[in-house]
Amino acid sequence: MRSGNRLHGVEWSHNVAKSASGSWGGRYLSTCQNLDYQLSGIQINSILRANEQVVLIPEFDGRGLSAVRKFESNQLAANKPNEDRRSAASCLQTKGMLFGVFDGHGGCACAQAVSERLLYYIAVAIMPQRILEELERCMEQGRPVPPILQWYKHHGDVNFRESAALYVDHLRVFWQELLDSEDHGDGMSQRDALDYAFRRLDTDISLEAQVPLYTDLMKTTAIQVAFSGSTACVAHVGVDGIHVANAGDCRAVLGVQEQDSSWSALPLSRDQNSENPAELERVRAQHPSSERDTVIQDDRLLGVLMPLRAFGDVRFKWSQELQQSVLDSLESRVDLESLNLYRYTPPNFLTPPYLDVAPDVTYHKLRPQDRFLILGSDGLWDELGNEKAVQLVGEHMSGFRLQAPLSPSERQLSLGEMQELLRKRKERAAPALDSNAATHLIRHALGTGDYGDLCQERLGSMLALPEDLARMYRDDITATVVYLNSDLAKHHN
Ligand code: MG
């Protein structure tokens, strides 16, 4: 991301610009030096660790082997409220795990709804006909529906409680349609399910904003969800490999440990923004040549939006007439001003839709050297390159292993090998600051000084910025680190 806010034209974004390298650079330092805010180490840690999550996954849970050993996640807000969301759940059908990172803009409503709903759409699309029939029978007979996902929630995660019944109704309509289709049979492949679920959920978001709903609260939520937007990057991690579906500029990067123990990064997604030439061409090709110079302006869609694919954002998808009629129909029931919708029409809005959510889906077969997967919102990748992030997590991982008690195999080391181990331990004697690798990433993302060192003062200034200033100097950051079960890959290979 190249400037403060993803939506252009909001109060401050026009006068804050990042350098081409993506960092806030000297502007940040000079401004921070003038700020008199400083935090103690304890205060810094308590802010950085407030949203930490760590979940250990049993290697074998009685049903099957897990490709994931553990995951660690964290979020740090710049917006208030945070517009990033994250999701993690086991898919009970595939026995794999689903991880999502969602970066909202124009409010958090769309990211919130997508983080609650998308994994269900994916799991349902994968389910074979006979399981869907069972779900439908349970609904008809008023029996409890068998679980579809096992969620791993952070205590700070929230839900749109007032819309829960609506979301279940529409998920049910989705599986009923799958049941009615001739060829659902054994369920969709993971690739097709990811692709279809993204598009299907976005269609539901669009329709829910157009149809009458039971309560005004439900309706205003549906409008807020549809008029705000969210990018999404979702990974399904199974014993057979990793599928990543990406729409927008969140990113999935694999941490690979080479034979010489060094670390390298393998991106499993490509950012869909104006820095991606193929993406620019894709967007331009969808509109008449007369719009070639206006579809993307200032590196933004119609000069407004940074990501080139997203959920919601009906301002870029619906005709102006439809937008107006939906808002008009609402005007008598609710105070539209209170919804904080971005209602203006983008310039050169001639041949909508300009935006869709169809994701790119990639597949990577797990190899023994694949050690972890990092999912991050652009707030993370703005500050850290892929290689740097992988190196940080890799070293963090090795550092912890070196500090752990001797394993049974290490107890049998020769004297020379033991000396080498002790030497490495000594090198790493400085205690790691964070046990959670996602926190380790966020700490370095915000606290790395000009010489690549971790600078406590810089971190303190960054975290002490008052609410109205924080968003000018950093974005919301979400990081999830998924540790892979490499032994499994060895076995498979
Ligand atoms: Mg962001």
Tab-separated table of C-alpha atoms and ligand atoms in Angstrom:
chain	number	residue	atom	x	y	z
A	1	MET	CA	0.000	0.000	0.000
A	2	ARG	CA	1.388	3.345	-0.963
A	3	SER	CA	-0.528	5.877	1.008
A	4	GLY	CA	-2.200	6.145	4.334
A	5	ASN	CA	-5.714	5.009	3.683
A	6	ARG	CA	-6.972	2.550	1.107
A	7	LEU	CA	-9.885	4.825	0.280
A	8	HIS	CA	-8.777	8.040	-1.263
A	9	GLY	CA	-10.498	11.240	-0.318
A	10	VAL	CA	-10.977	10.456	3.339
A	11	GLU	CA	-9.928	13.276	5.600
A	12	TRP	CA	-6.145	12.988	5.605
A	13	SER	CA	-5.055	10.497	3.009
A	14	HIS	CA	-4.195	13.038	0.293
A	15	ASN	CA	-1.477	14.665	2.321
A	16	VAL	CA	0.280	11.583	3.600
A	17	ALA	CA	2.235	9.525	1.133
A	18	LYS	CA	4.675	6.743	1.570
A	19	SER	CA	7.899	6.499	-0.356
A	20	ALA	CA	8.019	4.182	-3.339
A	21	SER	CA	9.731	1.557	-1.228
A	22	GLY	CA	6.659	1.415	0.934
A	23	SER	CA	8.154	2.643	4.171
A	24	TRP	CA	7.177	5.820	5.903
A	25	GLY	CA	10.880	6.656	5.954
A	26	GLY	CA	12.307	9.943	7.107
A	27	ARG	CA	8.939	11.567	7.402
A	28	TYR	CA	8.128	9.176	10.177
A	29	LEU	CA	11.350	9.712	12.057
A	30	SER	CA	11.336	13.471	11.944
A	31	THR	CA	7.736	13.571	13.061
A	32	CYS	CA	8.255	11.034	15.804
A	33	GLN	CA	11.244	12.871	17.099
A	34	ASN	CA	9.000	15.846	17.598
A	35	LEU	CA	6.463	13.801	19.474
A	36	ASP	CA	6.954	13.638	23.134
A	37	TYR	CA	5.274	10.305	23.647
A	38	GLN	CA	7.290	7.439	25.038
A	39	LEU	CA	6.283	4.149	26.583
A	40	SER	CA	8.061	1.840	28.974
A	41	GLY	CA	9.038	-1.685	27.907
A	42	ILE	CA	6.193	-3.085	29.991
A	43	GLN	CA	3.664	-0.773	28.346
A	44	ILE	CA	4.990	-1.678	24.900
A	45	ASN	CA	4.663	-5.382	25.625
A	46	SER	CA	1.175	-5.061	26.982
A	47	ILE	CA	-0.009	-3.187	23.852
A	48	LEU	CA	1.779	-5.572	21.494
A	49	ARG	CA	0.481	-8.711	23.191
A	50	ALA	CA	-3.150	-7.749	23.819
A	51	ASN	CA	-4.480	-9.695	20.827
A	52	GLU	CA	-2.136	-12.668	20.849
A	53	GLN	CA	-3.507	-16.079	20.055
A	54	VAL	CA	-1.716	-19.413	20.170
A	55	VAL	CA	-3.333	-22.756	19.432
A	56	LEU	CA	-1.623	-26.152	19.563
A	57	ILE	CA	-3.105	-28.746	17.243
A	58	PRO	CA	-2.758	-32.422	18.193
A	59	GLU	CA	-0.795	-34.273	15.534
A	60	PHE	CA	-3.454	-36.952	15.508
A	61	ASP	CA	-6.838	-36.072	16.922
A	62	GLY	CA	-8.449	-39.511	16.729
A	63	ARG	CA	-9.810	-38.831	13.237
A	64	GLY	CA	-6.724	-38.102	11.251
A	65	LEU	CA	-3.285	-36.597	11.030
A	66	SER	CA	-2.926	-32.839	11.074
A	67	ALA	CA	-0.741	-30.908	8.650
A	68	VAL	CA	-0.665	-28.060	11.182
A	69	ARG	CA	1.208	-28.376	14.473
A	70	LYS	CA	0.389	-25.008	15.898
A	71	PHE	CA	-0.551	-21.505	14.910
A	72	GLU	CA	0.230	-18.146	16.432
A	73	SER	CA	-1.601	-14.984	15.526
A	74	ASN	CA	-1.749	-11.356	16.545
A	75	GLN	CA	-3.276	-8.058	15.521
A	76	LEU	CA	-2.379	-4.465	16.171
A	77	ALA	CA	-4.902	-1.776	15.313
A	78	ALA	CA	-4.156	1.619	13.817
A	79	ASN	CA	-7.769	2.402	12.931
A	80	LYS	CA	-10.258	2.612	15.708
A	81	PRO	CA	-11.903	0.201	15.590
A	82	ASN	CA	-9.453	-2.121	13.868
A	83	GLU	CA	-10.588	-2.805	10.294
A	84	ASP	CA	-8.591	-6.057	9.953
A	85	ARG	CA	-10.163	-9.377	10.870
A	86	ARG	CA	-8.774	-12.929	11.053
A	87	SER	CA	-10.309	-16.398	11.153
A	88	ALA	CA	-9.063	-19.867	11.969
A	89	ALA	CA	-10.995	-23.108	11.999
A	90	SER	CA	-10.657	-26.820	11.360
A	91	CYS	CA	-12.729	-27.974	8.411
A	92	LEU	CA	-14.392	-31.114	9.760
A	93	GLN	CA	-15.033	-32.429	6.263
A	94	THR	CA	-11.449	-32.302	4.968
A	95	LYS	CA	-9.702	-32.550	8.378
A	96	GLY	CA	-7.594	-29.668	7.100
A	97	MET	CA	-7.441	-26.205	8.590
A	98	LEU	CA	-8.695	-22.932	7.186
A	99	PHE	CA	-6.996	-19.617	7.957
A	100	GLY	CA	-8.177	-16.231	6.760
A	101	VAL	CA	-6.909	-12.671	6.955
A	102	PHE	CA	-9.345	-9.920	5.974
A	103	ASP	CA	-8.455	-6.277	5.543
A	104	GLY	CA	-11.452	-3.974	5.663
A	105	HIS	CA	-11.779	-0.457	4.290
A	106	GLY	CA	-14.473	2.176	4.623
A	107	GLY	CA	-15.242	0.674	8.050
A	108	CYS	CA	-14.919	-2.803	9.489
A	109	ALA	CA	-18.407	-4.133	8.663
A	110	CYS	CA	-17.518	-6.033	5.496
A	111	ALA	CA	-14.358	-7.597	6.944
A	112	GLN	CA	-16.385	-8.599	10.006
A	113	ALA	CA	-19.101	-10.332	7.994
A	114	VAL	CA	-16.616	-12.066	5.700
A	115	SER	CA	-14.532	-13.299	8.636
A	116	GLU	CA	-17.651	-14.877	10.168
A	117	ARG	CA	-19.105	-16.377	7.002
A	118	LEU	CA	-16.536	-17.212	4.357
A	119	LEU	CA	-15.090	-20.341	5.967
A	120	TYR	CA	-18.603	-21.808	6.228
A	121	TYR	CA	-19.205	-21.224	2.508
A	122	ILE	CA	-15.913	-22.944	1.678
A	123	ALA	CA	-16.613	-25.928	3.932
A	124	VAL	CA	-20.149	-26.365	2.605
A	125	ALA	CA	-18.953	-26.231	-1.012
A	126	ILE	CA	-16.495	-29.054	-0.245
A	127	MET	CA	-19.119	-31.258	1.433
A	128	PRO	CA	-20.473	-34.187	-0.574
A	129	GLN	CA	-24.144	-34.452	-1.381
A	130	ARG	CA	-24.931	-37.009	1.356
A	131	ILE	CA	-23.573	-34.746	4.113
A	132	LEU	CA	-25.487	-31.762	2.747
A	133	GLU	CA	-28.624	-33.926	2.720
A	134	GLU	CA	-28.014	-34.700	6.383
A	135	LEU	CA	-27.624	-30.974	7.189
A	136	GLU	CA	-30.868	-30.238	5.379
A	137	ARG	CA	-32.734	-33.059	7.175
A	138	CYS	CA	-31.581	-31.709	10.533
A	139	MET	CA	-32.824	-28.217	9.648
A	140	GLU	CA	-36.187	-29.559	8.458
A	141	GLN	CA	-36.685	-31.623	11.580
A	142	GLY	CA	-35.425	-28.933	13.941
A	143	ARG	CA	-32.555	-31.140	15.133
A	144	PRO	CA	-29.095	-29.743	15.907
A	145	VAL	CA	-27.041	-29.482	12.725
A	146	PRO	CA	-23.733	-31.427	12.868
A	147	PRO	CA	-20.767	-29.055	13.212
A	148	ILE	CA	-19.233	-27.845	9.965
A	149	LEU	CA	-16.215	-26.068	11.416
A	150	GLN	CA	-14.341	-26.139	14.670
A	151	TRP	CA	-13.489	-22.493	15.331
A	152	TYR	CA	-10.452	-21.144	17.113
A	153	LYS	CA	-11.529	-17.712	18.299
A	154	HIS	CA	-9.701	-15.085	20.250
A	155	HIS	CA	-11.634	-13.730	23.232
A	156	GLY	CA	-11.588	-10.313	21.543
A	157	ASP	CA	-13.307	-11.614	18.378
A	158	VAL	CA	-16.840	-10.329	17.943
A	159	ASN	CA	-19.863	-11.451	15.928
A	160	PHE	CA	-22.774	-9.685	14.237
A	161	ARG	CA	-25.195	-11.299	16.645
A	162	GLU	CA	-28.234	-9.556	15.197
A	163	SER	CA	-27.517	-11.074	11.789
A	164	ALA	CA	-26.643	-14.623	12.889
A	165	ALA	CA	-30.035	-16.077	11.917
A	166	LEU	CA	-29.897	-14.363	8.522
A	167	TYR	CA	-26.421	-15.764	7.871
A	168	VAL	CA	-27.571	-19.295	8.710
A	169	ASP	CA	-30.626	-18.900	6.455
A	170	HIS	CA	-28.508	-17.849	3.520
A	171	LEU	CA	-25.888	-20.527	4.115
A	172	ARG	CA	-28.766	-22.985	3.999
A	173	VAL	CA	-30.027	-21.536	0.710
A	174	PHE	CA	-26.500	-22.059	-0.611
A	175	TRP	CA	-26.386	-25.749	0.306
A	176	GLN	CA	-29.945	-26.242	-0.985
A	177	GLU	CA	-28.782	-24.917	-4.344
A	178	LEU	CA	-25.795	-27.260	-4.274
A	179	LEU	CA	-28.197	-30.138	-3.519
A	180	ASP	CA	-30.369	-29.110	-6.463
A	181	SER	CA	-27.448	-28.983	-8.860
A	182	GLU	CA	-26.967	-32.124	-10.880
A	183	ASP	CA	-23.249	-32.524	-10.511
A	184	HIS	CA	-22.377	-31.726	-6.871
A	185	GLY	CA	-21.928	-35.420	-6.006
A	186	ASP	CA	-18.762	-35.813	-3.972
A	187	GLY	CA	-18.473	-32.069	-3.382
A	188	MET	CA	-16.231	-29.501	-4.998
A	189	SER	CA	-12.456	-29.791	-5.085
A	190	GLN	CA	-10.704	-27.491	-2.637
A	191	ARG	CA	-9.678	-25.189	-5.468
A	192	ASP	CA	-13.197	-24.884	-6.875
A	193	ALA	CA	-14.716	-24.544	-3.411
A	194	LEU	CA	-12.451	-21.622	-2.521
A	195	ASP	CA	-13.184	-19.859	-5.799
A	196	TYR	CA	-16.929	-20.468	-5.658
A	197	ALA	CA	-17.302	-19.587	-1.969
A	198	PHE	CA	-15.682	-16.162	-2.446
A	199	ARG	CA	-17.985	-15.277	-5.309
A	200	ARG	CA	-21.080	-16.762	-3.738
A	201	LEU	CA	-20.654	-14.941	-0.417
A	202	ASP	CA	-20.122	-11.651	-2.246
A	203	THR	CA	-23.347	-12.222	-4.169
A	204	ASP	CA	-25.170	-12.819	-0.885
A	205	ILE	CA	-23.694	-9.633	0.599
A	206	SER	CA	-24.919	-7.708	-2.437
A	207	LEU	CA	-28.415	-9.252	-2.367
A	208	GLU	CA	-28.894	-8.810	1.378
A	209	ALA	CA	-28.429	-5.070	0.930
A	210	GLN	CA	-31.152	-5.010	-1.745
A	211	VAL	CA	-33.956	-7.102	-0.239
A	212	PRO	CA	-36.256	-6.347	2.713
A	213	LEU	CA	-34.953	-7.872	5.974
A	214	TYR	CA	-36.744	-8.591	9.239
A	215	THR	CA	-35.386	-5.745	11.362
A	216	ASP	CA	-33.953	-2.266	10.777
A	217	LEU	CA	-30.776	-3.311	12.592
A	218	MET	CA	-30.321	-6.274	10.265
A	219	LYS	CA	-30.926	-4.011	7.282
A	220	THR	CA	-28.483	-1.316	8.378
A	221	THR	CA	-25.849	-3.987	9.046
A	222	ALA	CA	-26.397	-5.428	5.570
A	223	ILE	CA	-26.036	-1.928	4.050
A	224	GLN	CA	-22.868	-1.212	6.022
A	225	VAL	CA	-21.376	-4.563	5.007
A	226	ALA	CA	-22.149	-4.009	1.308
A	227	PHE	CA	-21.000	-0.374	1.166
A	228	SER	CA	-17.740	-1.036	2.996
A	229	GLY	CA	-15.200	-3.446	1.557
A	230	SER	CA	-12.692	-6.126	2.453
A	231	THR	CA	-9.829	-7.962	0.833
A	232	ALA	CA	-9.342	-11.600	1.776
A	233	CYS	CA	-6.584	-14.179	1.760
A	234	VAL	CA	-7.604	-17.683	2.839
A	235	ALA	CA	-5.440	-20.806	3.093
A	236	HIS	CA	-6.649	-24.373	3.370
A	237	VAL	CA	-3.825	-26.401	4.887
A	238	GLY	CA	-4.292	-30.142	4.529
A	239	VAL	CA	-2.049	-33.201	4.521
A	240	ASP	CA	-2.033	-33.083	0.721
A	241	GLY	CA	-0.884	-29.473	0.521
A	242	ILE	CA	-1.846	-25.832	0.792
A	243	HIS	CA	-4.448	-24.037	-1.296
A	244	VAL	CA	-4.449	-20.254	-1.084
A	245	ALA	CA	-7.263	-18.064	-2.398
A	246	ASN	CA	-6.519	-14.370	-2.595
A	247	ALA	CA	-8.577	-11.328	-3.507
A	248	GLY	CA	-6.760	-8.058	-2.859
A	249	ASP	CA	-3.490	-7.264	-1.160
A	250	CYS	CA	-3.236	-9.503	1.892
A	251	ARG	CA	-0.489	-12.075	1.315
A	252	ALA	CA	0.468	-15.673	2.085
A	253	VAL	CA	4.185	-16.505	2.237
A	254	LEU	CA	5.734	-19.895	2.897
A	255	GLY	CA	8.825	-20.197	5.112
A	256	VAL	CA	11.224	-22.730	3.590
A	257	GLN	CA	14.299	-24.090	5.345
A	258	GLU	CA	16.980	-25.036	2.831
A	259	GLN	CA	19.403	-27.929	3.329
A	260	ASP	CA	22.071	-25.583	4.678
A	261	SER	CA	19.513	-24.431	7.311
A	262	SER	CA	19.109	-20.988	5.736
A	263	TRP	CA	15.618	-19.588	5.229
A	264	SER	CA	13.894	-18.527	2.064
A	265	ALA	CA	10.447	-17.189	1.260
A	266	LEU	CA	8.031	-18.618	-1.272
A	267	PRO	CA	4.995	-16.380	-1.867
A	268	LEU	CA	1.799	-18.393	-2.395
A	269	SER	CA	-0.278	-15.387	-3.452
A	270	ARG	CA	0.172	-12.313	-5.600
A	271	ASP	CA	-0.995	-8.880	-4.515
A	272	GLN	CA	-3.842	-7.640	-6.645
A	273	ASN	CA	-3.065	-3.981	-6.721
A	274	SER	CA	-1.564	-1.539	-9.175
A	275	GLU	CA	1.930	-2.928	-8.616
A	276	ASN	CA	0.864	-6.124	-10.343
A	277	PRO	CA	1.032	-5.495	-14.136
A	278	ALA	CA	-1.083	-8.540	-15.017
A	279	GLU	CA	-3.774	-7.329	-12.653
A	280	LEU	CA	-3.715	-3.830	-14.147
A	281	GLU	CA	-4.132	-5.323	-17.587
A	282	ARG	CA	-6.984	-7.554	-16.402
A	283	VAL	CA	-8.895	-4.580	-15.012
A	284	ARG	CA	-8.268	-2.362	-18.056
A	285	ALA	CA	-9.354	-5.128	-20.442
A	286	GLN	CA	-12.808	-5.194	-18.839
A	287	HIS	CA	-13.641	-1.641	-19.929
A	288	PRO	CA	-13.735	0.232	-23.234
A	289	SER	CA	-10.393	1.500	-24.487
A	290	SER	CA	-11.663	5.061	-23.994
A	291	GLU	CA	-11.407	4.411	-20.234
A	292	ARG	CA	-7.896	3.074	-20.394
A	293	ASP	CA	-6.392	6.081	-18.658
A	294	THR	CA	-9.123	6.573	-16.076
A	295	VAL	CA	-9.832	3.053	-14.787
A	296	ILE	CA	-6.601	3.176	-12.810
A	297	GLN	CA	-5.440	6.583	-11.698
A	298	ASP	CA	-2.858	7.389	-9.041
A	299	ASP	CA	-2.365	3.628	-8.645
A	300	ARG	CA	-5.969	3.272	-7.535
A	301	LEU	CA	-9.156	1.926	-9.045
A	302	LEU	CA	-10.907	5.018	-10.479
A	303	GLY	CA	-8.398	7.006	-8.456
A	304	VAL	CA	-10.031	5.823	-5.226
A	305	LEU	CA	-9.428	2.217	-4.179
A	306	MET	CA	-6.047	0.556	-3.716
A	307	PRO	CA	-6.886	-3.173	-3.846
A	308	LEU	CA	-8.207	-4.243	-7.243
A	309	ARG	CA	-10.359	-7.093	-5.941
A	310	ALA	CA	-12.543	-7.018	-2.845
A	311	PHE	CA	-15.710	-8.160	-1.115
A	312	GLY	CA	-18.493	-5.590	-0.718
A	313	ASP	CA	-17.663	-2.162	-2.169
A	314	VAL	CA	-20.952	-2.015	-4.053
A	315	ARG	CA	-20.109	1.579	-4.991
A	316	PHE	CA	-17.759	0.026	-7.551
A	317	LYS	CA	-20.059	-2.853	-8.506
A	318	TRP	CA	-23.638	-1.563	-8.735
A	319	SER	CA	-24.991	0.924	-11.228
A	320	GLN	CA	-25.535	4.411	-9.841
A	321	GLU	CA	-29.286	3.924	-10.205
A	322	LEU	CA	-29.257	0.798	-8.064
A	323	GLN	CA	-27.121	2.445	-5.377
A	324	GLN	CA	-29.479	5.401	-5.268
A	325	SER	CA	-32.667	3.354	-5.129
A	326	VAL	CA	-31.358	1.119	-2.328
A	327	LEU	CA	-30.327	4.107	-0.244
A	328	ASP	CA	-33.563	5.973	-1.018
A	329	SER	CA	-35.647	3.024	0.141
A	330	LEU	CA	-33.779	3.084	3.409
A	331	GLU	CA	-33.960	6.802	3.996
A	332	SER	CA	-37.400	6.773	5.613
A	333	ARG	CA	-36.408	4.008	8.056
A	334	VAL	CA	-32.942	4.889	9.288
A	335	ASP	CA	-30.672	7.876	9.636
A	336	LEU	CA	-28.276	7.256	6.752
A	337	GLU	CA	-25.821	9.829	8.041
A	338	SER	CA	-25.261	7.742	11.166
A	339	LEU	CA	-24.097	4.786	9.053
A	340	ASN	CA	-20.937	6.605	7.914
A	341	LEU	CA	-21.218	5.222	4.395
A	342	TYR	CA	-18.850	6.446	1.706
A	343	ARG	CA	-21.561	7.466	-0.693
A	344	TYR	CA	-19.906	9.613	-3.292
A	345	THR	CA	-19.613	8.250	-6.792
A	346	PRO	CA	-16.038	7.694	-7.974
A	347	PRO	CA	-15.020	9.892	-10.928
A	348	ASN	CA	-15.299	8.378	-14.412
A	349	PHE	CA	-17.825	5.819	-13.206
A	350	LEU	CA	-19.027	4.876	-16.690
A	351	THR	CA	-19.194	1.088	-17.175
A	352	PRO	CA	-19.670	-0.710	-13.846
A	353	PRO	CA	-18.888	-3.159	-12.413
A	354	TYR	CA	-15.289	-2.070	-11.872
A	355	LEU	CA	-14.549	-4.528	-9.099
A	356	ASP	CA	-15.135	-8.180	-8.297
A	357	VAL	CA	-13.957	-10.690	-5.758
A	358	ALA	CA	-13.055	-13.745	-7.873
A	359	PRO	CA	-9.873	-14.930	-6.144
A	360	ASP	CA	-6.675	-16.290	-7.598
A	361	VAL	CA	-6.233	-19.792	-6.208
A	362	THR	CA	-2.806	-21.406	-5.948
A	363	TYR	CA	-1.783	-24.878	-4.803
A	364	HIS	CA	1.453	-25.966	-3.175
A	365	LYS	CA	2.256	-29.582	-2.340
A	366	LEU	CA	3.851	-29.843	1.085
A	367	ARG	CA	7.561	-30.682	1.144
A	368	PRO	CA	9.726	-31.562	4.153
A	369	GLN	CA	11.517	-28.203	3.913
A	370	ASP	CA	8.253	-26.218	4.164
A	371	ARG	CA	8.161	-25.176	7.796
A	372	PHE	CA	5.554	-22.460	8.240
A	373	LEU	CA	3.098	-20.233	6.444
A	374	ILE	CA	2.688	-16.533	7.208
A	375	LEU	CA	-0.613	-14.855	6.404
A	376	GLY	CA	-0.580	-11.100	6.765
A	377	SER	CA	-2.581	-8.015	5.924
A	378	ASP	CA	-0.844	-5.333	3.869
A	379	GLY	CA	-0.072	-3.466	7.094
A	380	LEU	CA	2.516	-6.166	7.807
A	381	TRP	CA	3.923	-6.394	4.286
A	382	ASP	CA	4.200	-2.599	4.024
A	383	GLU	CA	6.864	-2.803	6.701
A	384	LEU	CA	8.493	-6.194	6.112
A	385	GLY	CA	9.583	-7.891	2.892
A	386	ASN	CA	8.794	-11.584	2.395
A	387	GLU	CA	12.389	-12.699	3.001
A	388	LYS	CA	12.757	-10.603	6.122
A	389	ALA	CA	9.509	-11.900	7.598
A	390	VAL	CA	10.463	-15.524	6.924
A	391	GLN	CA	13.923	-14.989	8.360
A	392	LEU	CA	12.426	-13.467	11.510
A	393	VAL	CA	10.039	-16.351	12.069
A	394	GLY	CA	12.668	-18.960	11.140
A	395	GLU	CA	15.221	-17.571	13.550
A	396	HIS	CA	12.559	-17.169	16.187
A	397	MET	CA	11.677	-20.837	15.741
A	398	SER	CA	15.315	-22.008	15.872
A	399	GLY	CA	16.016	-19.732	18.835
A	400	PHE	CA	13.270	-21.351	20.811
A	401	ARG	CA	14.393	-24.818	19.895
A	402	LEU	CA	17.926	-24.034	21.019
A	403	GLN	CA	16.641	-22.850	24.371
A	404	ALA	CA	14.410	-25.866	24.936
A	405	PRO	CA	15.551	-28.754	27.176
A	406	LEU	CA	17.601	-31.446	25.415
A	407	SER	CA	15.483	-33.823	23.384
A	408	PRO	CA	16.102	-37.590	23.710
A	409	SER	CA	18.039	-37.610	20.407
A	410	GLU	CA	20.207	-34.679	21.515
A	411	ARG	CA	21.160	-36.551	24.685
A	412	GLN	CA	22.964	-39.022	22.460
A	413	LEU	CA	25.138	-36.429	20.709
A	414	SER	CA	28.871	-36.932	20.506
A	415	LEU	CA	31.024	-34.590	22.556
A	416	GLY	CA	31.875	-32.517	19.474
A	417	GLU	CA	28.225	-32.227	18.481
A	418	MET	CA	27.290	-31.237	22.008
A	419	GLN	CA	29.923	-28.505	21.981
A	420	GLU	CA	28.473	-27.158	18.751
A	421	LEU	CA	24.977	-27.175	20.246
A	422	LEU	CA	26.183	-25.292	23.322
A	423	ARG	CA	27.979	-22.785	21.129
A	424	LYS	CA	24.749	-22.144	19.196
A	425	ARG	CA	22.823	-21.834	22.443
A	426	LYS	CA	25.269	-19.279	23.726
A	427	GLU	CA	24.886	-17.287	20.525
A	428	ARG	CA	21.173	-17.175	21.195
A	429	ALA	CA	21.550	-16.545	24.890
A	430	ALA	CA	19.646	-13.270	24.663
A	431	PRO	CA	16.115	-14.273	25.625
A	432	ALA	CA	13.627	-13.951	22.787
A	433	LEU	CA	11.281	-11.079	23.563
A	434	ASP	CA	8.108	-12.705	22.364
A	435	SER	CA	7.061	-16.307	22.551
A	436	ASN	CA	4.457	-15.613	19.841
A	437	ALA	CA	6.034	-15.368	16.370
A	438	ALA	CA	3.246	-13.093	15.094
A	439	THR	CA	4.095	-10.613	17.851
A	440	HIS	CA	7.773	-11.004	16.954
A	441	LEU	CA	6.865	-9.981	13.375
A	442	ILE	CA	4.771	-6.995	14.455
A	443	ARG	CA	7.479	-5.833	16.857
A	444	HIS	CA	10.028	-5.845	14.045
A	445	ALA	CA	7.592	-4.381	11.521
A	446	LEU	CA	7.174	-1.274	13.649
A	447	GLY	CA	10.394	-1.173	15.586
A	448	THR	CA	13.139	-1.833	13.055
A	449	GLY	CA	15.450	1.148	12.865
A	450	ASP	CA	17.362	2.525	9.889
A	451	TYR	CA	20.238	0.095	10.419
A	452	GLY	CA	18.025	-2.973	10.628
A	453	ASP	CA	18.228	-3.142	14.403
A	454	LEU	CA	15.303	-3.266	16.779
A	455	CYS	CA	14.869	0.206	18.211
A	456	GLN	CA	12.851	0.437	21.407
A	457	GLU	CA	12.411	4.213	21.119
A	458	ARG	CA	11.021	3.904	17.635
A	459	LEU	CA	8.619	1.175	18.717
A	460	GLY	CA	7.580	3.231	21.739
A	461	SER	CA	6.861	6.293	19.580
A	462	MET	CA	4.917	4.210	17.067
A	463	LEU	CA	2.707	2.654	19.727
A	464	ALA	CA	2.214	5.873	21.675
A	465	LEU	CA	0.757	7.760	18.721
A	466	PRO	CA	-2.663	9.061	19.667
A	467	GLU	CA	-5.650	7.557	17.880
A	468	ASP	CA	-6.137	10.413	15.465
A	469	LEU	CA	-2.509	10.188	14.325
A	470	ALA	CA	-1.747	6.454	14.411
A	471	ARG	CA	-3.366	5.746	11.038
A	472	MET	CA	-1.104	8.314	9.370
A	473	TYR	CA	2.010	6.400	10.316
A	474	ARG	CA	0.970	2.787	10.234
A	475	ASP	CA	-1.836	0.532	9.043
A	476	ASP	CA	-3.783	-2.106	10.949
A	477	ILE	CA	-1.574	-5.186	11.106
A	478	THR	CA	-2.652	-8.809	11.229
A	479	ALA	CA	-0.186	-11.706	11.197
A	480	THR	CA	-0.887	-15.420	11.501
A	481	VAL	CA	1.985	-17.919	11.534
A	482	VAL	CA	0.975	-21.510	10.794
A	483	TYR	CA	3.572	-24.139	11.743
A	484	LEU	CA	3.495	-27.091	9.387
A	485	ASN	CA	3.935	-30.713	10.282
A	486	SER	CA	7.091	-31.349	8.242
A	487	ASP	CA	7.358	-34.958	9.417
A	488	LEU	CA	4.139	-35.637	7.578
A	489	ALA	CA	5.583	-34.291	4.337
A	490	LYS	CA	8.695	-36.449	4.813
A	491	HIS	CA	6.468	-39.453	5.230
A	492	HIS	CA	4.424	-38.579	2.121
A	493	ASN	CA	7.500	-37.925	0.029
B	1	MG	MG	-4.445	-2.669	5.486
